[in-house]
Amino acid sequence: MAECTPLSQITNTTSSTGRGGRSWTQRQHTPYTRTPRSRRLTGQGKTVPLARTPQAPRTLSRIKELVNKTWRLYKVTPLYKFDVGSLRKYSRLLSAHLDAEYRKGIAVGVESEVADSARFSLFKGLKGASGDSDAIEITVKAKPKSGQGESKVVLSAILCSVQLPDDAFLFPESFTFLPVMMVKGGVGLTKQIVSWLEHQFDCHITHMSFSPYDLSWMVAMWGGCVPETNSKPVEMMYTVPKEVEGLSRITMTIDAKVCKELWDSIRDPTNNRFTEEEEAAFIKSLESHFFYHFKVKLTAMYLNRVVTSIAVVDSSGRIKFYSDDHVHRVLRHITEVAVEQIQQK
Amino acid sequence: MMEREIFRKILGRLRKDELRPVLQEWGHLGKRLHEIDFSHSKHSVHSYVVKGFMKNYPNGHPDAVGKLDLLCLQKHSAKRTWAVYHLKKEQDSPPNDVADPKEFEQRLRRELGVDFKKMELCVLQHEKALWVRICISKGSKTKPMLKNATYCVHFPHTPVLIVTNMKAATAESIKQAFVNVLDYDDIQDIRLTGRCVKSLAQLSLNKYSQGSFSQYRLNQVDLQPLSHGKKRKRTESEESITDPRIVFVNQKEKKQRLEILNDTFGPNPQPTLEKIEYKLETKFHGNHYAPGMRNHTGPFHCRVKFEGTSVIEGIKNLGKTELAVVPLPDHLAKVHSLAKNHFVLQDKTKANKSVQDSQT
């Protein structure tokens, strides 16, 4: 996992909270977690590891399937005895489980479709480093109740891990760590799959939610990524505390080009990591621009939803990718946040 | 039959308790209204209504659908977003206005009949305003579609027109028709939108008597300043916490803040607006945290939106709960007197000064 650990980069960060070298046990004993002083912005080192392995064009197109769809994010603790070779066995077991649940009369009968078959498969193209496990995709197909028509995909879930941070769990071989699960599908069906996975692999799957602090990191890091085509303005939506009756949300939308100028002016281009100071500068400068005009303290509101040219994220864990070039960058950050949240528990 | 479905659709929008009064006002059921038992399920009541109507008018009635639709809309006007238009006149002569719904309908029919062959038109008077429903059909279709209906509210003898659901194709003709009928010269979109027709009317008609001046309009000012009895009632302490151990240190600042807020917003409930949008084209003012932007010339384009159930009230509460620094800037605090909710904020430069002068 540590084949290209840029030690220099880790020691570069400000003194007290060097993230490298601390095993996870140390973290467990402190009542509070340190918020990171800096985060990886681009990949480990200049060369993206994927560039080394020759890729068939087919793998690239699978990432395109992730784009422009709203996914719900879950965090997954390590899976026990998950064998990549027995995917077919798992498909059979899951299909049987869904069938049994349907016969019991629980859930899925509400829709006009009957969950028919589940399939586990490898989702190529989402591995960040060779230390990551392969991404797994679960698709559930259903046939319409009337019997005619072909079965269509009712739920699609992807378990992945993109460039796990170096000080993540050090666990024995029998565990597979895929901390991020993205699901697109109905709520009832998702619940069934989650309970089956928890039962089968002795793991714990929970919704991933982002605090306003996490969201402000995301908008600060990605606010300057403006792809050539299809650039969207950067938007931050704040919800107003309940004591203020009548007003429910304040949205600030910044033109993409101008936002990039601001981002470039804050950024230190030599440093590969995005520091806390830069994040604070970005958010505070925008909030003070707002305060100058409206005399309203945005810092006291809760940042709820963040839109950038490459992704939309909201605090309940829903995410939508806009640009397939940057899916990796977004997922890498999500992986990091998921690992942090799991370690907190 | 198509009409049955349309009737059911319109009736479905009403609540159970609203059915009887609306049908009574509609009047097309006549005596059969008393035969309907309203305690049955909604679906069966609708069937009875449709049957009753068919018996009364076996060949249908051209205005029935329109009138029912308009009556339903009057009850549920908050379901649509309305936009306010201002009618303008060049000279100072008073326009040849209409207040009578029948005459208004006749004039409108004449004007719109020039452009459109097939249309449904209905004018009703409701709470001092004329409510108009215009439903225009495209050439090939025989019956106008329900979802294409444009609804307008006009307050007689005022230059205000509140419109919803205006389709791009017919917008110009409808606007021009109103201008001609009401004897004005031009019509302008004053960028005021919302869901509550009453509030929109209040904002546009009472533009100069909002905020603390609303007290005069609503006759709340003490006409007998020498009698002190009333004043004693007003100065009630708002603190409901009576524990003597709690000491409020900032009473003075709180009082000052509330006084300033009361002066700007007035003691009366604010008109409800759902959204206020600002387009900022000023220089960047966050330079304290982003020193690299000090050399940035040119405007920092961004948009800000305040949303909620009653945004003006919300802004007042922001000041109350200290989430905003009081006194608030004018473009935020004086929204009640500005009669619009889409603003553009620009730096005060010589180039912009001419624009500002032309707008006032």
XYZ file of C-alpha atoms in Angstrom:
705
model
C 0.000 0.000 0.000
C 2.871 2.325 0.696
C 4.798 1.943 -2.527
C 4.793 5.597 -3.368
C 4.406 7.221 -0.026
C 5.637 10.737 -0.396
C 7.224 10.977 3.013
C 8.481 14.428 2.229
C 4.960 15.641 1.736
C 3.780 14.249 5.017
C 6.546 15.820 7.025
C 5.972 19.064 5.172
C 2.713 19.651 6.928
C 2.748 21.721 10.061
C 4.300 20.093 13.018
C 1.869 18.858 15.564
C -0.540 16.796 13.542
C 1.667 14.805 11.223
C -0.796 12.344 9.867
C 1.748 9.813 8.738
C 3.116 7.378 11.255
C 0.235 7.330 13.701
C -1.457 3.992 13.912
C -5.177 3.860 14.241
C -5.053 2.663 17.805
C -3.671 5.983 18.932
C -6.656 7.761 17.495
C -9.130 5.530 19.241
C -8.022 6.614 22.664
C -8.527 10.315 22.253
C -11.999 11.683 22.865
C -11.701 14.166 20.028
C -10.323 13.787 16.566
C -7.934 16.256 15.106
C -9.265 17.861 12.044
C -6.688 17.559 9.352
C -4.424 20.503 8.737
C -4.139 19.694 5.106
C -5.527 17.311 2.579
C -4.338 15.658 -0.589
C -5.481 17.650 -3.537
C -4.107 15.723 -6.462
C -2.882 12.146 -6.541
C 0.073 10.686 -4.727
C 3.039 12.119 -6.512
C 2.928 13.640 -9.907
C 2.126 10.466 -11.818
C -1.309 9.075 -11.333
C -0.807 5.391 -10.597
C -3.409 4.353 -13.096
C -1.294 5.713 -15.898
C 1.192 2.911 -15.383
C -1.271 0.129 -16.056
C -2.381 0.036 -19.668
C -6.087 0.503 -19.828
C -8.529 -0.703 -22.356
C -10.887 2.092 -23.450
C -13.747 0.024 -22.059
C -12.716 0.706 -18.484
C -12.792 4.438 -18.993
C -16.358 4.328 -20.187
C -17.525 2.782 -16.922
C -16.662 5.955 -15.087
C -18.955 7.786 -17.469
C -21.790 5.739 -16.014
C -21.241 7.389 -12.668
C -21.626 10.879 -14.011
C -24.858 12.868 -13.937
C -26.613 10.552 -11.542
C -27.489 11.192 -7.925
C -25.868 8.666 -5.598
C -26.392 8.176 -1.882
C -23.202 7.663 0.062
C -22.661 5.103 2.777
C -19.569 4.266 4.778
C -18.614 0.639 5.192
C -16.362 -0.914 7.805
C -13.944 -3.594 6.593
C -15.569 -6.682 5.146
C -14.573 -9.968 6.705
C -13.687 -12.844 4.413
C -14.764 -11.149 1.238
C -13.337 -13.131 -1.610
C -13.169 -11.511 -5.009
C -13.200 -14.943 -6.584
C -16.581 -15.977 -5.203
C -18.618 -13.187 -6.731
C -20.992 -15.606 -8.362
C -21.681 -17.296 -5.059
C -22.486 -13.947 -3.512
C -24.796 -13.076 -6.385
C -26.723 -16.281 -5.807
C -26.942 -15.752 -2.073
C -28.146 -12.195 -2.431
C -30.749 -13.091 -5.028
C -32.041 -15.824 -2.743
C -32.163 -13.410 0.157
C -34.105 -10.806 -1.832
C -36.490 -13.459 -3.046
C -37.067 -14.711 0.493
C -37.695 -11.184 1.707
C -40.221 -10.659 -1.035
C -42.014 -13.858 -0.193
C -42.130 -12.888 3.446
C -44.139 -9.968 2.276
C -41.648 -7.333 3.287
C -41.064 -4.194 1.326
C -40.480 -4.460 -2.348
C -43.981 -5.536 -3.286
C -45.073 -1.913 -3.116
C -43.578 -1.185 -6.487
C -44.788 -2.808 -9.607
C -41.543 -4.652 -10.000
C -40.250 -7.742 -8.347
C -36.599 -7.783 -7.550
C -35.409 -10.620 -9.614
C -31.713 -11.101 -9.608
C -28.692 -9.569 -8.000
C -25.278 -9.658 -9.527
C -21.891 -8.920 -8.124
C -19.249 -7.794 -10.553
C -15.965 -6.028 -10.618
C -16.164 -2.353 -11.431
C -12.993 -1.541 -13.232
C -11.460 1.865 -13.336
C -12.041 3.039 -9.816
C -8.889 1.830 -8.170
C -6.675 4.657 -7.127
C -3.526 2.893 -6.107
C -2.527 -0.739 -6.383
C -2.992 -0.978 -2.643
C -6.699 -0.400 -3.033
C -9.053 -3.296 -3.369
C -10.998 -3.677 -6.554
C -14.311 -1.886 -6.695
C -17.362 -4.099 -6.605
C -20.643 -3.368 -8.256
C -23.955 -4.850 -7.204
C -26.790 -4.596 -9.678
C -30.296 -5.684 -8.901
C -32.592 -6.280 -11.819
C -36.305 -6.629 -11.687
C -38.975 -7.837 -14.013
C -42.220 -5.900 -14.181
C -45.058 -7.627 -12.357
C -47.114 -8.011 -15.466
C -44.589 -10.523 -16.689
C -43.902 -8.915 -20.015
C -41.053 -6.660 -20.823
C -37.443 -7.176 -20.022
C -35.901 -6.829 -16.623
C -34.307 -3.521 -15.948
C -31.852 -2.370 -13.340
C -33.647 -1.314 -10.211
C -30.706 -0.663 -7.957
C -27.055 -0.159 -8.543
C -24.506 -0.073 -5.730
C -20.769 0.398 -5.984
C -18.357 -0.369 -3.186
C -15.033 1.240 -3.747
C -11.928 2.628 -2.230
C -9.859 5.203 -4.043
C -6.353 5.800 -2.742
C -6.753 4.950 0.882
C -4.733 7.279 3.072
C -1.542 5.805 4.380
C -2.389 5.672 8.032
C -5.682 3.921 7.537
C -6.500 0.646 9.183
C -3.727 -1.880 9.342
C -5.710 -5.030 9.349
C -5.068 -8.684 8.686
C -5.403 -10.284 5.285
C -8.890 -11.620 5.803
C -10.392 -8.155 5.721
C -11.194 -6.181 2.610
C -11.559 -2.481 3.054
C -13.914 -0.722 0.687
C -15.014 2.222 2.750
C -17.274 3.991 0.293
C -20.562 2.653 -1.024
C -22.556 4.609 -3.579
C -26.136 3.492 -4.093
C -28.723 4.464 -6.624
C -32.047 2.802 -6.075
C -35.095 2.508 -3.875
C -34.902 2.889 -0.126
C -36.479 -0.451 0.779
C -34.270 -2.419 -1.540
C -31.195 -0.575 -0.275
C -32.071 -1.487 3.283
C -32.349 -5.152 2.379
C -29.022 -5.196 0.616
C -27.359 -3.353 3.467
C -28.691 -5.792 6.036
C -27.555 -8.729 3.918
C -24.051 -7.313 3.515
C -23.815 -6.619 7.228
C -24.904 -10.126 8.021
C -22.719 -11.821 5.452
C -19.496 -9.952 5.955
C -19.778 -8.842 9.569
C -19.448 -5.192 8.747
C -21.307 -2.052 9.638
C -22.849 0.185 7.000
C -24.199 3.601 7.820
C -25.257 6.705 5.986
C -22.517 9.139 5.362
C -23.347 12.668 6.274
C -21.186 15.703 5.876
C -20.833 18.428 8.430
C -20.688 22.044 7.240
C -16.956 21.871 7.852
C -16.569 18.934 5.478
C -18.620 20.726 2.859
C -16.582 23.876 3.167
C -13.417 21.823 2.588
C -14.983 20.379 -0.538
C -16.026 23.684 -2.004
C -12.642 25.182 -1.189
C -10.723 22.325 -2.805
C -12.847 21.937 -5.895
C -13.972 25.517 -6.395
C -11.026 26.136 -8.629
C -11.501 23.120 -10.864
C -13.135 24.512 -13.921
C -13.250 22.082 -16.826
C -13.156 23.504 -20.322
C -16.658 22.515 -21.248
C -19.707 22.637 -19.068
C -18.471 24.774 -16.234
C -21.029 25.476 -13.584
C -21.045 28.374 -11.155
C -19.906 27.531 -7.641
C -22.834 27.546 -5.286
C -23.045 27.346 -1.515
C -26.409 26.898 0.123
C -26.777 27.732 3.789
C -29.732 26.837 5.960
C -30.754 29.414 8.483
C -31.191 28.425 12.158
C -34.743 27.728 13.252
C -34.978 30.759 15.557
C -35.171 32.955 12.513
C -38.758 32.512 11.418
C -39.614 33.222 7.855
C -36.193 32.800 6.299
C -35.132 29.254 5.544
C -32.095 29.374 3.292
C -29.507 31.658 1.776
C -27.751 30.664 -1.429
C -24.615 32.252 -2.757
C -23.651 31.512 -6.365
C -20.314 32.608 -7.725
C -19.387 32.772 -11.367
C -16.975 29.959 -12.261
C -14.256 32.083 -13.844
C -14.131 34.595 -11.054
C -14.089 31.815 -8.494
C -11.103 30.264 -10.199
C -9.258 33.576 -10.008
C -9.910 33.737 -6.300
C -8.782 30.145 -5.898
C -5.586 30.727 -7.821
C -4.757 33.772 -5.768
C -5.031 31.828 -2.514
C -3.273 28.721 -3.642
C 0.370 27.990 -3.305
C 1.025 26.199 -6.587
C 4.137 24.386 -5.428
C 2.380 22.526 -2.668
C 0.495 19.422 -3.648
C -1.618 19.497 -0.554
C -4.406 21.908 0.176
C -3.883 23.413 3.581
C -6.300 24.515 6.214
C -5.148 28.098 5.843
C -6.070 28.059 2.182
C -9.466 26.567 2.952
C -10.103 29.162 5.635
C -8.978 31.955 3.328
C -11.311 30.812 0.558
C -14.402 30.491 2.694
C -13.740 33.523 4.864
C -13.077 35.800 1.908
C -16.387 34.829 0.316
C -18.244 35.234 3.582
C -16.709 38.621 4.202
C -17.649 39.728 0.680
C -21.179 38.696 1.583
C -21.016 40.470 4.932
C -19.849 43.688 3.319
C -22.975 43.796 1.196
C -25.614 42.412 3.514
C -24.265 42.693 7.058
C -25.437 39.110 7.612
C -23.095 36.690 9.317
C -22.914 33.654 7.093
C -20.491 32.005 9.486
C -23.390 31.461 11.866
C -25.416 29.517 9.296
C -25.120 25.861 8.394
C -23.594 25.080 5.041
C -25.939 22.504 3.635
C -25.217 21.983 -0.033
C -22.248 22.677 -2.224
C -22.174 22.824 -6.018
C -18.979 23.005 -8.031
C -18.260 22.318 -11.681
C -17.208 18.783 -10.876
C -19.712 17.643 -8.262
C -22.730 18.488 -6.152
C -22.643 17.318 -2.539
C -25.169 17.879 0.171
C -25.051 17.284 3.887
C -27.280 14.199 3.834
C -24.721 12.317 1.757
C -26.125 12.700 -1.740
C -23.609 13.289 -4.466
C -23.699 13.840 -8.200
C -20.665 13.974 -10.450
C -20.603 16.336 -13.371
C -17.254 15.659 -14.964
C -15.829 12.211 -15.600
C -12.240 13.471 -15.521
C -12.575 14.475 -11.923
C -14.537 11.547 -10.521
C -11.302 10.148 -9.139
C -10.432 13.325 -7.321
C -13.847 13.527 -5.716
C -13.935 9.864 -4.751
C -10.459 10.054 -3.295
C -11.580 12.788 -0.985
C -14.780 10.935 -0.126
C -12.703 7.866 0.717
C -10.577 9.921 3.042
C -13.591 11.423 4.774
C -15.220 8.001 5.066
C -12.119 6.534 6.677
C -11.980 9.431 9.116
C -15.619 9.008 10.021
C -15.204 5.271 10.527
C -12.199 5.838 12.722
C -14.179 8.237 14.829
C -16.722 5.644 15.846
C -65.902 12.837 -22.721
C -63.159 15.359 -22.414
C -65.274 17.792 -20.433
C -65.937 15.272 -17.688
C -62.221 14.759 -17.183
C -61.546 18.468 -17.162
C -64.260 18.986 -14.572
C -62.907 16.231 -12.401
C -59.430 17.700 -12.634
C -60.573 21.119 -11.548
C -62.801 19.792 -8.778
C -59.955 17.656 -7.535
C -58.020 20.760 -6.656
C -60.575 21.809 -4.075
C -60.762 20.604 -0.521
C -63.934 18.958 0.710
C -65.064 21.906 2.783
C -64.565 24.278 -0.126
C -66.724 22.341 -2.567
C -70.136 23.582 -1.547
C -69.434 27.345 -1.440
C -67.537 27.230 -4.720
C -70.277 25.288 -6.462
C -72.836 27.698 -5.106
C -70.959 30.638 -6.506
C -70.510 28.820 -9.757
C -74.244 28.625 -10.107
C -74.366 26.219 -13.031
C -75.864 23.435 -10.954
C -78.896 25.378 -9.855
C -81.329 23.360 -7.799
C -79.383 20.148 -8.263
C -76.787 21.423 -5.808
C -79.135 20.666 -2.943
C -79.541 17.096 -4.106
C -75.861 16.316 -3.645
C -74.825 14.732 -0.406
C -71.420 16.143 0.470
C -70.674 13.604 3.127
C -69.788 10.944 0.555
C -66.290 10.375 -0.709
C -64.713 13.054 -2.866
C -64.782 10.843 -5.923
C -68.521 10.214 -5.710
C -69.306 13.861 -4.994
C -67.412 14.825 -8.143
C -69.415 12.279 -10.115
C -72.670 13.769 -8.812
C -71.539 17.260 -9.745
C -70.606 16.247 -13.263
C -73.856 14.351 -13.700
C -75.867 17.300 -12.398
C -74.131 19.663 -14.783
C -74.690 17.354 -17.744
C -78.385 17.172 -16.935
C -78.677 20.942 -16.749
C -76.693 21.571 -19.886
C -76.766 18.502 -22.089
C -74.933 20.360 -24.832
C -72.380 21.828 -22.494
C -71.810 25.443 -21.611
C -68.919 27.445 -23.052
C -68.020 29.447 -19.960
C -68.660 26.841 -17.280
C -65.194 25.348 -17.232
C -63.505 28.728 -17.197
C -65.600 30.060 -14.356
C -65.050 26.974 -12.222
C -61.327 27.063 -12.892
C -61.115 30.701 -11.907
C -63.113 30.160 -8.721
C -60.774 27.321 -7.736
C -57.773 29.467 -8.417
C -59.091 32.223 -6.197
C -59.148 29.779 -3.324
C -55.704 28.358 -4.085
C -53.822 31.269 -5.561
C -50.756 30.454 -3.470
C -50.072 27.380 -5.580
C -48.792 29.440 -8.489
C -46.062 32.042 -8.784
C -47.299 35.426 -9.853
C -45.415 38.255 -11.535
C -46.341 41.912 -11.270
C -46.529 44.268 -14.233
C -46.830 48.017 -14.199
C -48.883 49.875 -16.780
C -47.405 53.158 -17.897
C -48.828 56.250 -19.406
C -46.889 59.021 -21.094
C -49.116 61.989 -20.426
C -50.725 62.772 -17.141
C -54.268 62.296 -18.299
C -56.185 59.666 -16.384
C -56.760 56.460 -18.313
C -60.161 55.336 -19.388
C -60.366 52.650 -16.772
C -62.984 49.989 -16.255
C -64.255 48.673 -12.993
C -67.219 46.689 -14.208
C -66.354 43.052 -14.881
C -68.859 42.680 -17.730
C -67.582 45.693 -19.602
C -64.012 44.608 -19.007
C -64.763 41.211 -20.435
C -66.384 42.693 -23.501
C -63.462 44.960 -24.204
C -60.919 42.205 -23.666
C -62.813 39.838 -25.912
C -62.811 42.415 -28.649
C -59.082 43.041 -28.316
C -57.986 39.443 -28.034
C -60.431 38.296 -30.697
C -58.325 40.180 -33.218
C -55.348 37.887 -32.692
C -56.934 34.664 -31.592
C -59.910 32.915 -33.058
C -60.449 30.278 -30.392
C -60.155 31.290 -26.794
C -61.929 31.097 -23.482
C -62.270 34.238 -21.453
C -63.727 34.687 -17.998
C -63.744 37.756 -15.766
C -64.892 37.699 -12.159
C -64.791 40.225 -9.398
C -63.244 39.062 -6.171
C -62.217 41.200 -3.209
C -61.943 44.528 -5.004
C -60.026 43.078 -7.912
C -60.882 41.770 -11.344
C -59.677 38.208 -11.883
C -59.274 37.212 -15.510
C -58.770 33.804 -17.032
C -57.570 33.631 -20.624
C -57.214 30.283 -22.291
C -56.010 30.349 -25.867
C -55.940 27.322 -28.094
C -53.463 26.696 -30.837
C -54.950 26.569 -34.291
C -55.309 22.845 -34.851
C -56.738 21.784 -31.495
C -60.424 22.326 -31.027
C -60.504 22.862 -27.297
C -58.095 25.045 -25.340
C -55.954 23.048 -22.926
C -56.357 23.544 -19.215
C -52.675 23.922 -18.529
C -52.300 26.762 -21.024
C -54.604 29.105 -19.157
C -53.177 32.467 -18.180
C -54.602 34.150 -15.119
C -54.429 37.864 -14.395
C -55.509 40.020 -11.501
C -56.182 43.685 -12.087
C -57.051 46.262 -9.471
C -59.350 48.831 -11.086
C -58.067 52.393 -11.326
C -54.534 51.309 -10.544
C -51.705 50.630 -12.986
C -51.003 47.213 -11.489
C -51.455 43.871 -13.211
C -50.512 40.566 -11.566
C -50.111 37.632 -13.933
C -49.322 33.937 -13.705
C -48.583 31.176 -16.183
C -48.056 33.365 -19.186
C -46.773 31.350 -22.119
C -44.084 32.905 -24.267
C -46.055 32.547 -27.463
C -49.066 34.528 -26.347
C -47.439 36.847 -23.814
C -46.984 39.835 -26.083
C -50.530 39.752 -27.410
C -52.061 39.459 -23.978
C -49.955 42.289 -22.598
C -50.808 44.512 -25.531
C -54.489 43.679 -25.147
C -54.468 44.852 -21.550
C -52.654 48.035 -22.489
C -55.262 48.813 -25.102
C -58.270 47.909 -23.001
C -57.161 49.954 -20.012
C -56.046 52.869 -22.163
C -52.377 52.984 -21.169
C -49.296 53.308 -23.342
C -46.941 50.626 -22.195
C -46.515 47.739 -19.788
C -43.370 46.880 -17.868
C -42.256 43.928 -15.790
C -41.220 45.386 -12.460
C -39.377 42.232 -11.379
C -41.598 41.428 -8.461
C -42.621 37.799 -8.080
C -44.193 35.750 -5.342
C -46.956 33.343 -4.402
C -49.285 35.473 -2.333
C -51.377 37.771 -4.507
C -52.408 39.924 -1.569
C -48.825 40.589 -0.547
C -47.787 41.394 -4.093
C -50.657 43.828 -4.390
C -49.732 45.411 -1.090
C -46.103 45.794 -2.109
C -46.877 47.384 -5.433
C -49.895 49.489 -4.493
C -48.774 50.658 -1.068
C -45.186 51.182 -2.055
C -44.872 54.460 -0.224
C -46.633 53.467 2.958
C -44.737 50.390 4.085
C -42.473 49.879 7.042
C -43.122 52.271 9.853
C -45.462 54.312 7.655
C -47.873 51.397 7.651
C -48.992 52.591 11.048
C -50.516 55.661 9.440
C -52.132 53.696 6.682
C -53.716 51.287 9.135
C -54.763 54.023 11.494
C -52.715 52.801 14.409
C -51.112 56.059 15.382
C -52.316 57.525 18.596
C -54.723 60.313 17.663
C -54.833 61.627 21.186
C -51.237 62.113 22.213
C -52.203 63.587 25.559
C -53.854 60.441 26.837
C -51.271 58.242 28.472
C -53.426 55.240 29.196
C -52.720 53.442 25.942
C -48.995 53.974 26.140
C -48.724 52.095 29.391
C -50.193 49.032 27.728
C -47.611 49.085 24.959
C -44.503 49.161 27.118
C -44.798 45.587 28.271
C -41.588 43.809 28.866
C -40.993 41.039 26.397
C -38.943 38.979 28.796
C -40.964 36.016 29.910
C -38.163 34.722 32.129
C -38.858 36.036 35.610
C -36.164 34.221 37.566
C -34.459 36.909 39.651
C -31.112 35.135 39.521
C -30.788 35.741 35.783
C -29.290 39.094 34.931
C -29.424 40.319 31.355
C -26.304 42.277 30.711
C -27.077 43.634 27.277
C -30.583 44.938 27.783
C -29.647 48.356 26.497
C -28.150 47.083 23.253
C -31.079 44.758 22.753
C -33.517 47.606 23.201
C -31.615 49.801 20.791
C -31.515 47.031 18.233
C -35.231 46.357 18.505
C -35.948 50.049 18.208
C -33.944 50.353 15.004
C -35.618 47.269 13.590
C -39.046 48.560 14.475
C -38.262 51.845 12.800
C -37.221 50.215 9.559
C -39.763 47.428 9.391
C -42.668 48.811 11.321
C -44.725 47.001 13.954
C -47.175 45.442 11.519
C -46.768 42.048 9.849
C -44.666 42.257 6.704
C -46.012 41.298 3.281
C -44.922 37.762 2.412
C -42.317 37.265 -0.248
C -40.869 33.862 -0.964
C -37.638 34.881 -2.593
C -35.331 37.862 -2.891
C -32.524 37.674 -5.438
C -29.514 39.890 -5.727
C -27.051 40.023 -8.557
C -23.785 41.436 -7.306
C -21.462 43.107 -9.763
C -19.286 44.964 -7.348
C -15.584 44.693 -6.655
C -14.397 41.906 -4.442
C -14.502 42.862 -0.786
C -12.971 39.848 0.899
C -9.452 41.161 0.438
C -8.623 40.906 4.104
C -8.539 37.114 3.830
C -7.457 36.839 0.235
C -4.733 39.429 -0.266
C -4.006 38.080 -3.710
C -7.272 39.532 -4.924
C -6.375 43.108 -4.118
C -5.151 43.607 -7.647
C -8.242 42.106 -9.125
C -10.008 44.636 -11.300
C -13.402 44.150 -12.668
C -16.557 43.019 -10.971
C -16.810 39.875 -8.856
C -19.893 38.282 -10.344
C -22.068 36.429 -7.921
C -25.715 35.941 -7.075
C -27.346 35.731 -3.690
C -30.776 34.338 -2.972
C -32.755 34.588 0.234
C -35.586 32.068 0.373
C -38.221 31.191 2.903
C -41.888 31.446 3.773
C -41.767 35.178 4.456
C -38.358 36.540 3.665
C -38.863 40.126 4.811
C -40.026 38.890 8.200
C -37.041 36.555 8.215
C -34.617 39.397 7.610
C -36.176 41.295 10.481
C -35.672 38.219 12.654
C -32.068 37.947 11.543
C -31.583 41.375 13.018
C -33.459 40.401 16.164
C -31.412 37.286 16.793
C -28.165 39.128 16.104
C -27.287 37.044 13.077
C -27.189 40.289 11.161
C -25.634 43.546 12.228
C -28.118 46.334 12.675
C -28.683 48.805 10.980
C -29.116 46.643 7.904
C -28.185 48.005 4.494
C -30.980 49.678 2.607
C -31.278 47.162 -0.188
C -32.026 44.495 2.394
C -34.048 46.416 4.949
C -36.159 48.519 2.651
C -37.369 45.710 0.410
C -40.907 46.362 1.564
C -40.794 49.820 -0.001
C -38.961 48.942 -3.183
C -41.683 46.906 -4.886
C -39.343 44.390 -6.447
C -37.443 41.301 -5.433
C -34.768 41.000 -8.092
C -31.984 43.474 -7.504
C -28.694 44.306 -9.164
C -26.001 45.757 -6.939
C -23.256 47.693 -8.661
C -20.438 49.916 -7.547
C -21.132 53.596 -7.603
C -19.081 54.750 -10.537
C -19.610 57.468 -13.080
C -20.586 54.899 -15.670
C -23.276 53.495 -13.434
C -24.504 56.861 -12.273
C -26.277 57.518 -15.537
C -28.005 54.156 -15.267
C -29.143 54.925 -11.737
C -30.444 58.332 -12.726
C -32.468 56.922 -15.559
C -34.054 54.310 -13.315
C -35.305 56.654 -10.597
